[in-house]
Every structure is written in C-alpha cells, then in structure tokens.
Amino acid sequence: MSAVARTNQLLYQAELLLALPAGDDEHATARRMALEEAALGQLGLAFEALLREVTTHAPGGAPDWRTWLDAAGQREANGDVPARAEIAELVWLEALAVRPESWLALLLARLAALQSDDGAARRGDGVPGLITSAGATPLGDELRWCLGEFKTLLPSLRQGSQEW
C-alpha cells in the first residue's frame, strides 16, 4: 500500500468510526467515548501517514507527530531552522499547528490528551438532559471538523509533495 493510500484509508476509517451510533442503552456513554477515542487515534495515525507522505524525499525519513511537534516548538523558541523545516509542507503544517484556532492545533491537543491518564473523550458529551457548560463542543463534533479540514487541505499538501 502506498503512503497516499494509507493516509486515505486511515481518514476513511476515522470517518466510519465517527458515523457509528453509540446506542441508547446503559453502555452508550462508554461506547461513544470508545468510538471517539478510536476515531481520534485513527486521525493521529493519518496525520503520521501524511508526515510520511510529505517527507518521502527528505533525508532521515518522516518524524512521528510528537517528535515533529517538539522540533517545531524548539524552532519557534530558538529561531533555529534545521534542514527538515525547508520542506514547504512541513513549514505550512507547523504554521497551522501554532494557530490555536486551527484544526491541526485542536487535533494535536486532543492527541496529547489521548495519551494522558484522563484520555480525550469527555463523559458529558451527548448525554441527553445533562446541562453542559456553554461553548463545550462534543469531541465527536470537534473530530468531524478536524477530519473535514484535514481532507480539504490534503490535495494542496500532496500537490507540493508530488512536484518533488
């Protein structure tokens, strides 16, 4: 399977997970949380697959998203620009990742939460009759937005990578 096909497959699988109903039995909340975190994991894998796609011709190969994010943060703090940052698609993604309102910043924050003891899914999402705080977007809705934005940006990132 090519890197492009793998990215597409992972995005499709995340989409499928987000479309599954949680049900309305006593396990609905746990099932919804499991589906959301599974979809988030798939989106994380898709992002890593995208990093492999856009760094195909780069020396040293593709970083995983944590290594990439750490390196981007160090560059921003120090003003350093290592050779890998010269890949236009990575520079573009780094600029997107540091914008707090971007889909990528949200995705990376949720992926970090997924790795924490608390996890990323929230118990209160989608529970009928539960009063939630204003402005709290359910994780599933956030992930659907990230997925849509990811898919919208993908052709532009691939075009630059294919030109190499």
PDB file of C-alpha atoms in Angstrom:
ATOM      1  CA  MET A   1       0.000   0.000   0.000  1.00  0.00           C
ATOM      2  CA  SER A   2       1.328   3.445  -0.842  1.00  0.00           C
ATOM      3  CA  ALA A   3       1.647   6.246   1.683  1.00  0.00           C
ATOM      4  CA  VAL A   4      -1.179   8.106  -0.063  1.00  0.00           C
ATOM      5  CA  ALA A   5      -3.458   5.062   0.074  1.00  0.00           C
ATOM      6  CA  ARG A   6      -2.661   4.503   3.759  1.00  0.00           C
ATOM      7  CA  THR A   7      -3.486   8.115   4.647  1.00  0.00           C
ATOM      8  CA  ASN A   8      -6.759   7.826   2.735  1.00  0.00           C
ATOM      9  CA  GLN A   9      -7.593   4.528   4.418  1.00  0.00           C
ATOM     10  CA  LEU A  10      -6.995   5.922   7.908  1.00  0.00           C
ATOM     11  CA  LEU A  11      -9.113   9.006   7.208  1.00  0.00           C
ATOM     12  CA  TYR A  12     -11.927   6.797   5.907  1.00  0.00           C
ATOM     13  CA  GLN A  13     -11.736   4.565   8.986  1.00  0.00           C
ATOM     14  CA  ALA A  14     -11.924   7.612  11.276  1.00  0.00           C
ATOM     15  CA  GLU A  15     -14.957   8.781   9.322  1.00  0.00           C
ATOM     16  CA  LEU A  16     -16.608   5.380   9.734  1.00  0.00           C
ATOM     17  CA  LEU A  17     -15.985   5.374  13.487  1.00  0.00           C
ATOM     18  CA  LEU A  18     -17.481   8.853  13.856  1.00  0.00           C
ATOM     19  CA  ALA A  19     -20.594   7.757  11.946  1.00  0.00           C
ATOM     20  CA  LEU A  20     -21.342   4.770  14.190  1.00  0.00           C
ATOM     21  CA  PRO A  21     -24.214   5.295  16.639  1.00  0.00           C
ATOM     22  CA  ALA A  22     -23.429   4.933  20.335  1.00  0.00           C
ATOM     23  CA  GLY A  23     -26.862   3.496  21.051  1.00  0.00           C
ATOM     24  CA  ASP A  24     -29.184   4.283  23.920  1.00  0.00           C
ATOM     25  CA  ASP A  25     -28.510   1.524  26.422  1.00  0.00           C
ATOM     26  CA  GLU A  26     -26.561   1.666  29.683  1.00  0.00           C
ATOM     27  CA  HIS A  27     -23.279   1.352  27.736  1.00  0.00           C
ATOM     28  CA  ALA A  28     -23.990   4.203  25.333  1.00  0.00           C
ATOM     29  CA  THR A  29     -21.697   6.716  27.039  1.00  0.00           C
ATOM     30  CA  ALA A  30     -18.799   4.286  27.253  1.00  0.00           C
ATOM     31  CA  ARG A  31     -19.400   3.190  23.641  1.00  0.00           C
ATOM     32  CA  ARG A  32     -19.471   6.814  22.435  1.00  0.00           C
ATOM     33  CA  MET A  33     -16.255   7.586  24.306  1.00  0.00           C
ATOM     34  CA  ALA A  34     -14.601   4.474  22.835  1.00  0.00           C
ATOM     35  CA  LEU A  35     -15.688   5.408  19.302  1.00  0.00           C
ATOM     36  CA  GLU A  36     -14.452   8.990  19.729  1.00  0.00           C
ATOM     37  CA  GLU A  37     -11.076   7.931  21.084  1.00  0.00           C
ATOM     38  CA  ALA A  38     -10.731   5.269  18.372  1.00  0.00           C
ATOM     39  CA  ALA A  39     -11.518   7.880  15.706  1.00  0.00           C
ATOM     40  CA  LEU A  40      -9.012  10.241  17.310  1.00  0.00           C
ATOM     41  CA  GLY A  41      -6.375   7.506  17.242  1.00  0.00           C
ATOM     42  CA  GLN A  42      -7.085   6.903  13.549  1.00  0.00           C
ATOM     43  CA  LEU A  43      -6.761  10.635  12.846  1.00  0.00           C
ATOM     44  CA  GLY A  44      -3.414  10.614  14.668  1.00  0.00           C
ATOM     45  CA  LEU A  45      -2.246   7.712  12.525  1.00  0.00           C
ATOM     46  CA  ALA A  46      -3.496   9.535   9.408  1.00  0.00           C
ATOM     47  CA  PHE A  47      -1.509  12.619  10.403  1.00  0.00           C
ATOM     48  CA  GLU A  48       1.631  10.496  10.811  1.00  0.00           C
ATOM     49  CA  ALA A  49       0.943   8.916   7.414  1.00  0.00           C
ATOM     50  CA  LEU A  50       0.663  12.421   5.962  1.00  0.00           C
ATOM     51  CA  LEU A  51       4.010  13.342   7.519  1.00  0.00           C
ATOM     52  CA  ARG A  52       5.491  10.277   5.772  1.00  0.00           C
ATOM     53  CA  GLU A  53       3.897  11.376   2.502  1.00  0.00           C
ATOM     54  CA  VAL A  54       5.308  14.893   2.557  1.00  0.00           C
ATOM     55  CA  THR A  55       8.763  13.824   3.742  1.00  0.00           C
ATOM     56  CA  THR A  56       9.189  10.991   1.232  1.00  0.00           C
ATOM     57  CA  HIS A  57      12.155  12.708  -0.399  1.00  0.00           C
ATOM     58  CA  ALA A  58      13.621  14.204   2.772  1.00  0.00           C
ATOM     59  CA  PRO A  59      16.806  12.832   4.299  1.00  0.00           C
ATOM     60  CA  GLY A  60      16.161  10.972   7.534  1.00  0.00           C
ATOM     61  CA  GLY A  61      12.564   9.989   6.789  1.00  0.00           C
ATOM     62  CA  ALA A  62       9.390  11.078   8.494  1.00  0.00           C
ATOM     63  CA  PRO A  63       9.152  12.009  12.150  1.00  0.00           C
ATOM     64  CA  ASP A  64       6.251  10.829  14.293  1.00  0.00           C
ATOM     65  CA  TRP A  65       3.881  13.663  15.218  1.00  0.00           C
ATOM     66  CA  ARG A  66       5.287  14.066  18.763  1.00  0.00           C
ATOM     67  CA  THR A  67       8.872  14.384  17.524  1.00  0.00           C
ATOM     68  CA  TRP A  68       7.753  16.721  14.752  1.00  0.00           C
ATOM     69  CA  LEU A  69       5.777  18.894  17.200  1.00  0.00           C
ATOM     70  CA  ASP A  70       8.659  19.029  19.692  1.00  0.00           C
ATOM     71  CA  ALA A  71      11.060  20.064  16.930  1.00  0.00           C
ATOM     72  CA  ALA A  72       8.618  22.725  15.698  1.00  0.00           C
ATOM     73  CA  GLY A  73       8.295  24.123  19.226  1.00  0.00           C
ATOM     74  CA  GLN A  74      12.054  24.239  19.674  1.00  0.00           C
ATOM     75  CA  ARG A  75      12.463  26.037  16.356  1.00  0.00           C
ATOM     76  CA  GLU A  76       9.860  28.589  17.353  1.00  0.00           C
ATOM     77  CA  ALA A  77      11.507  29.152  20.753  1.00  0.00           C
ATOM     78  CA  ASN A  78      15.079  29.316  19.449  1.00  0.00           C
ATOM     79  CA  GLY A  79      14.572  30.759  16.000  1.00  0.00           C
ATOM     80  CA  ASP A  80      16.535  27.810  14.583  1.00  0.00           C
ATOM     81  CA  VAL A  81      15.633  26.364  11.204  1.00  0.00           C
ATOM     82  CA  PRO A  82      17.026  22.864  10.626  1.00  0.00           C
ATOM     83  CA  ALA A  83      17.141  21.397   7.114  1.00  0.00           C
ATOM     84  CA  ARG A  84      13.905  19.441   7.597  1.00  0.00           C
ATOM     85  CA  ALA A  85      11.982  22.712   8.073  1.00  0.00           C
ATOM     86  CA  GLU A  86      12.836  23.629   4.499  1.00  0.00           C
ATOM     87  CA  ILE A  87      10.171  21.196   3.310  1.00  0.00           C
ATOM     88  CA  ALA A  88       7.397  23.611   2.420  1.00  0.00           C
ATOM     89  CA  GLU A  89       4.611  21.264   3.508  1.00  0.00           C
ATOM     90  CA  LEU A  90       6.133  20.872   6.982  1.00  0.00           C
ATOM     91  CA  VAL A  91       6.550  24.615   7.311  1.00  0.00           C
ATOM     92  CA  TRP A  92       2.906  25.029   6.300  1.00  0.00           C
ATOM     93  CA  LEU A  93       1.784  22.416   8.850  1.00  0.00           C
ATOM     94  CA  GLU A  94       3.948  23.988  11.565  1.00  0.00           C
ATOM     95  CA  ALA A  95       2.341  27.385  10.938  1.00  0.00           C
ATOM     96  CA  LEU A  96      -1.064  25.756  11.188  1.00  0.00           C
ATOM     97  CA  ALA A  97      -0.160  23.847  14.368  1.00  0.00           C
ATOM     98  CA  VAL A  98       0.790  27.015  16.279  1.00  0.00           C
ATOM     99  CA  ARG A  99      -2.511  28.764  15.475  1.00  0.00           C
ATOM    100  CA  PRO A 100      -4.727  27.837  18.458  1.00  0.00           C
ATOM    101  CA  GLU A 101      -7.942  28.123  16.426  1.00  0.00           C
ATOM    102  CA  SER A 102      -6.759  25.743  13.690  1.00  0.00           C
ATOM    103  CA  TRP A 103      -7.955  22.204  13.190  1.00  0.00           C
ATOM    104  CA  LEU A 104      -4.385  20.923  13.488  1.00  0.00           C
ATOM    105  CA  ALA A 105      -3.766  22.632  16.838  1.00  0.00           C
ATOM    106  CA  LEU A 106      -7.015  21.133  18.120  1.00  0.00           C
ATOM    107  CA  LEU A 107      -6.159  17.684  16.751  1.00  0.00           C
ATOM    108  CA  LEU A 108      -2.682  17.732  18.298  1.00  0.00           C
ATOM    109  CA  ALA A 109      -4.084  18.868  21.653  1.00  0.00           C
ATOM    110  CA  ARG A 110      -6.655  16.055  21.602  1.00  0.00           C
ATOM    111  CA  LEU A 111      -3.961  13.539  20.616  1.00  0.00           C
ATOM    112  CA  ALA A 112      -1.860  14.672  23.586  1.00  0.00           C
ATOM    113  CA  ALA A 113      -4.926  14.269  25.829  1.00  0.00           C
ATOM    114  CA  LEU A 114      -5.489  10.787  24.416  1.00  0.00           C
ATOM    115  CA  GLN A 115      -2.027   9.821  25.693  1.00  0.00           C
ATOM    116  CA  SER A 116      -2.769  11.197  29.173  1.00  0.00           C
ATOM    117  CA  ASP A 117      -4.348   9.350  32.097  1.00  0.00           C
ATOM    118  CA  ASP A 118      -7.599  11.285  31.614  1.00  0.00           C
ATOM    119  CA  GLY A 119      -7.967  10.456  27.926  1.00  0.00           C
ATOM    120  CA  ALA A 120      -9.590  12.694  25.347  1.00  0.00           C
ATOM    121  CA  ALA A 121     -13.259  11.671  25.466  1.00  0.00           C
ATOM    122  CA  ARG A 122     -15.471  13.517  27.890  1.00  0.00           C
ATOM    123  CA  ARG A 123     -18.233  11.803  29.796  1.00  0.00           C
ATOM    124  CA  GLY A 124     -20.723  14.682  29.428  1.00  0.00           C
ATOM    125  CA  ASP A 125     -20.728  14.783  25.607  1.00  0.00           C
ATOM    126  CA  GLY A 126     -24.026  13.933  24.056  1.00  0.00           C
ATOM    127  CA  VAL A 127     -25.808  12.870  27.228  1.00  0.00           C
ATOM    128  CA  PRO A 128     -29.465  13.878  26.919  1.00  0.00           C
ATOM    129  CA  GLY A 129     -30.740  16.039  29.749  1.00  0.00           C
ATOM    130  CA  LEU A 130     -27.275  16.878  31.047  1.00  0.00           C
ATOM    131  CA  ILE A 131     -26.515  20.569  31.327  1.00  0.00           C
ATOM    132  CA  THR A 132     -23.113  21.216  29.831  1.00  0.00           C
ATOM    133  CA  SER A 133     -21.025  24.342  30.022  1.00  0.00           C
ATOM    134  CA  ALA A 134     -21.590  26.892  27.290  1.00  0.00           C
ATOM    135  CA  GLY A 135     -19.171  26.586  24.427  1.00  0.00           C
ATOM    136  CA  ALA A 136     -18.208  22.973  25.200  1.00  0.00           C
ATOM    137  CA  THR A 137     -18.178  21.252  21.827  1.00  0.00           C
ATOM    138  CA  PRO A 138     -18.596  17.476  21.926  1.00  0.00           C
ATOM    139  CA  LEU A 139     -15.401  15.631  20.988  1.00  0.00           C
ATOM    140  CA  GLY A 140     -17.142  13.862  18.118  1.00  0.00           C
ATOM    141  CA  ASP A 141     -18.107  17.211  16.583  1.00  0.00           C
ATOM    142  CA  GLU A 142     -14.559  18.532  17.016  1.00  0.00           C
ATOM    143  CA  LEU A 143     -13.175  15.436  15.306  1.00  0.00           C
ATOM    144  CA  ARG A 144     -15.641  15.682  12.415  1.00  0.00           C
ATOM    145  CA  TRP A 145     -14.497  19.288  11.906  1.00  0.00           C
ATOM    146  CA  CYS A 146     -10.809  18.287  12.066  1.00  0.00           C
ATOM    147  CA  LEU A 147     -11.439  15.451   9.627  1.00  0.00           C
ATOM    148  CA  GLY A 148     -13.195  17.750   7.162  1.00  0.00           C
ATOM    149  CA  GLU A 149     -10.433  20.371   7.359  1.00  0.00           C
ATOM    150  CA  PHE A 150      -7.750  17.692   7.058  1.00  0.00           C
ATOM    151  CA  LYS A 151      -9.376  16.308   3.906  1.00  0.00           C
ATOM    152  CA  THR A 152      -9.748  19.818   2.456  1.00  0.00           C
ATOM    153  CA  LEU A 153      -6.038  20.609   2.944  1.00  0.00           C
ATOM    154  CA  LEU A 154      -4.777  17.226   1.793  1.00  0.00           C
ATOM    155  CA  PRO A 155      -4.772  17.851  -2.007  1.00  0.00           C
ATOM    156  CA  SER A 156      -2.707  21.030  -1.588  1.00  0.00           C
ATOM    157  CA  LEU A 157      -0.144  19.262   0.582  1.00  0.00           C
ATOM    158  CA  ARG A 158       0.041  16.339  -1.812  1.00  0.00           C
ATOM    159  CA  GLN A 159       0.466  18.562  -4.845  1.00  0.00           C
ATOM    160  CA  GLY A 160       3.614  20.114  -3.418  1.00  0.00           C
ATOM    161  CA  SER A 161       4.970  16.742  -2.387  1.00  0.00           C
ATOM    162  CA  GLN A 162       4.306  15.225  -5.829  1.00  0.00           C
ATOM    163  CA  GLU A 163       6.230  18.011  -7.530  1.00  0.00           C
ATOM    164  CA  TRP A 164       9.417  16.646  -5.990  1.00  0.00           C
TER     165      TRP A 164
END
